[in-house]
Amino acid sequence: MSLFDRRLIVVTGKGGVGRTTLSAALGLAAAKVGKRAVVVEFHGVGQIARTFGRTPTYKTQLIQENLGIRTFTTVECLEDFAEHKMHIGRLIA
């Protein structure tokens, strides 16, 4: 089984070890072989967006064919959960 046959690849590690660089490279490589990929950054630091010269956002941004990026903050994750799973709308104004 190829790495890109997997549905989900998680990249973790301490700060400064190359998580963003590795994630960007994996996303680009997957797109190059025709896989659709979205590199998702949690904790809202925004490094993946800046790596591609973009502004961090909760919405998926298309970087190239088959490759998108997203940045999630804690607040956005809670709001999404409240809206779509609990059906109660925004928690924080």
PDB file of C-alpha atoms in Angstrom:
ATOM      1  CA  MET A   1       0.000   0.000   0.000  1.00  0.00           C
ATOM      2  CA  SER A   2       1.316   3.421  -0.975  1.00  0.00           C
ATOM      3  CA  LEU A   3       1.410   6.250   1.568  1.00  0.00           C
ATOM      4  CA  PHE A   4      -1.051   8.145  -0.629  1.00  0.00           C
ATOM      5  CA  ASP A   5      -3.523   5.262  -0.645  1.00  0.00           C
ATOM      6  CA  ARG A   6      -4.291   6.176   2.954  1.00  0.00           C
ATOM      7  CA  ARG A   7      -7.280   8.438   3.580  1.00  0.00           C
ATOM      8  CA  LEU A   8      -5.631  10.360   6.425  1.00  0.00           C
ATOM      9  CA  ILE A   9      -2.005  11.182   7.189  1.00  0.00           C
ATOM     10  CA  VAL A  10      -1.247  12.901  10.501  1.00  0.00           C
ATOM     11  CA  VAL A  11       1.998  14.830  10.996  1.00  0.00           C
ATOM     12  CA  THR A  12       2.938  15.586  14.612  1.00  0.00           C
ATOM     13  CA  GLY A  13       5.976  16.647  16.580  1.00  0.00           C
ATOM     14  CA  LYS A  14       7.512  19.396  18.676  1.00  0.00           C
ATOM     15  CA  GLY A  15       7.750  22.948  17.408  1.00  0.00           C
ATOM     16  CA  GLY A  16      10.540  23.631  14.939  1.00  0.00           C
ATOM     17  CA  VAL A  17      10.979  20.062  13.699  1.00  0.00           C
ATOM     18  CA  GLY A  18       9.525  20.646  10.212  1.00  0.00           C
ATOM     19  CA  ARG A  19       5.857  19.671  10.559  1.00  0.00           C
ATOM     20  CA  THR A  20       4.686  22.453   8.248  1.00  0.00           C
ATOM     21  CA  THR A  21       7.374  21.789   5.633  1.00  0.00           C
ATOM     22  CA  LEU A  22       6.677  18.044   5.663  1.00  0.00           C
ATOM     23  CA  SER A  23       2.906  18.580   5.489  1.00  0.00           C
ATOM     24  CA  ALA A  24       3.259  20.974   2.544  1.00  0.00           C
ATOM     25  CA  ALA A  25       5.577  18.543   0.752  1.00  0.00           C
ATOM     26  CA  LEU A  26       3.194  15.615   1.327  1.00  0.00           C
ATOM     27  CA  GLY A  27       0.263  17.649   0.032  1.00  0.00           C
ATOM     28  CA  LEU A  28       2.162  18.722  -3.077  1.00  0.00           C
ATOM     29  CA  ALA A  29       3.373  15.173  -3.719  1.00  0.00           C
ATOM     30  CA  ALA A  30      -0.132  13.720  -3.340  1.00  0.00           C
ATOM     31  CA  ALA A  31      -1.551  16.306  -5.750  1.00  0.00           C
ATOM     32  CA  LYS A  32       1.247  15.571  -8.223  1.00  0.00           C
ATOM     33  CA  VAL A  33       0.242  11.886  -8.423  1.00  0.00           C
ATOM     34  CA  GLY A  34      -3.416  12.840  -8.904  1.00  0.00           C
ATOM     35  CA  LYS A  35      -4.724  12.471  -5.351  1.00  0.00           C
ATOM     36  CA  ARG A  36      -6.994  15.145  -3.902  1.00  0.00           C
ATOM     37  CA  ALA A  37      -5.432  16.496  -0.722  1.00  0.00           C
ATOM     38  CA  VAL A  38      -6.231  19.120   1.885  1.00  0.00           C
ATOM     39  CA  VAL A  39      -3.505  20.084   4.355  1.00  0.00           C
ATOM     40  CA  VAL A  40      -5.297  21.035   7.562  1.00  0.00           C
ATOM     41  CA  GLU A  41      -3.585  22.920  10.351  1.00  0.00           C
ATOM     42  CA  PHE A  42      -5.129  22.846  13.813  1.00  0.00           C
ATOM     43  CA  HIS A  43      -4.468  25.312  16.600  1.00  0.00           C
ATOM     44  CA  GLY A  44      -4.687  28.288  14.268  1.00  0.00           C
ATOM     45  CA  VAL A  45      -1.040  29.276  13.984  1.00  0.00           C
ATOM     46  CA  GLY A  46      -1.389  29.880  10.244  1.00  0.00           C
ATOM     47  CA  GLN A  47       2.000  28.555   9.161  1.00  0.00           C
ATOM     48  CA  ILE A  48       0.667  26.350   6.362  1.00  0.00           C
ATOM     49  CA  ALA A  49      -1.112  29.319   4.777  1.00  0.00           C
ATOM     50  CA  ARG A  50       1.990  31.492   5.033  1.00  0.00           C
ATOM     51  CA  THR A  51       4.079  28.680   3.521  1.00  0.00           C
ATOM     52  CA  PHE A  52       1.980  29.025   0.374  1.00  0.00           C
ATOM     53  CA  GLY A  53       1.863  32.836   0.540  1.00  0.00           C
ATOM     54  CA  ARG A  54      -1.744  32.953   1.726  1.00  0.00           C
ATOM     55  CA  THR A  55      -3.653  34.377   4.681  1.00  0.00           C
ATOM     56  CA  PRO A  56      -4.859  31.768   7.217  1.00  0.00           C
ATOM     57  CA  THR A  57      -8.590  31.057   6.960  1.00  0.00           C
ATOM     58  CA  TYR A  58     -11.157  28.525   8.101  1.00  0.00           C
ATOM     59  CA  LYS A  59     -12.324  28.047   4.503  1.00  0.00           C
ATOM     60  CA  THR A  60     -10.473  25.715   2.166  1.00  0.00           C
ATOM     61  CA  GLN A  61      -8.137  27.629  -0.141  1.00  0.00           C
ATOM     62  CA  LEU A  62      -7.184  26.014  -3.444  1.00  0.00           C
ATOM     63  CA  ILE A  63      -3.404  26.112  -3.864  1.00  0.00           C
ATOM     64  CA  GLN A  64      -3.278  24.186  -7.119  1.00  0.00           C
ATOM     65  CA  GLU A  65      -5.261  21.445  -8.794  1.00  0.00           C
ATOM     66  CA  ASN A  66      -6.023  18.730  -6.192  1.00  0.00           C
ATOM     67  CA  LEU A  67      -4.444  20.643  -3.286  1.00  0.00           C
ATOM     68  CA  GLY A  68      -6.164  22.819  -0.719  1.00  0.00           C
ATOM     69  CA  ILE A  69      -5.259  24.151   2.718  1.00  0.00           C
ATOM     70  CA  ARG A  70      -7.254  25.074   5.842  1.00  0.00           C
ATOM     71  CA  THR A  71      -6.382  26.572   9.219  1.00  0.00           C
ATOM     72  CA  PHE A  72      -8.598  25.810  12.231  1.00  0.00           C
ATOM     73  CA  THR A  73      -8.588  27.748  15.489  1.00  0.00           C
ATOM     74  CA  THR A  74     -10.134  26.431  18.688  1.00  0.00           C
ATOM     75  CA  VAL A  75     -12.968  28.965  18.501  1.00  0.00           C
ATOM     76  CA  GLU A  76     -13.794  28.047  14.886  1.00  0.00           C
ATOM     77  CA  CYS A  77     -13.869  24.343  15.768  1.00  0.00           C
ATOM     78  CA  LEU A  78     -16.254  24.991  18.673  1.00  0.00           C
ATOM     79  CA  GLU A  79     -18.488  27.217  16.550  1.00  0.00           C
ATOM     80  CA  ASP A  80     -18.617  24.620  13.766  1.00  0.00           C
ATOM     81  CA  PHE A  81     -19.492  21.872  16.236  1.00  0.00           C
ATOM     82  CA  ALA A  82     -22.209  24.008  17.870  1.00  0.00           C
ATOM     83  CA  GLU A  83     -23.737  24.931  14.523  1.00  0.00           C
ATOM     84  CA  HIS A  84     -23.591  21.612  12.698  1.00  0.00           C
ATOM     85  CA  LYS A  85     -23.864  19.035  15.467  1.00  0.00           C
ATOM     86  CA  MET A  86     -25.764  20.785  18.255  1.00  0.00           C
ATOM     87  CA  HIS A  87     -27.760  23.128  15.984  1.00  0.00           C
ATOM     88  CA  ILE A  88     -27.459  26.047  18.424  1.00  0.00           C
ATOM     89  CA  GLY A  89     -25.579  28.639  16.379  1.00  0.00           C
ATOM     90  CA  ARG A  90     -22.642  30.731  17.478  1.00  0.00           C
ATOM     91  CA  LEU A  91     -21.348  30.357  21.026  1.00  0.00           C
ATOM     92  CA  ILE A  92     -19.151  33.448  20.996  1.00  0.00           C
ATOM     93  CA  ALA A  93     -20.203  36.812  19.610  1.00  0.00           C
TER      94      ALA A  93
END
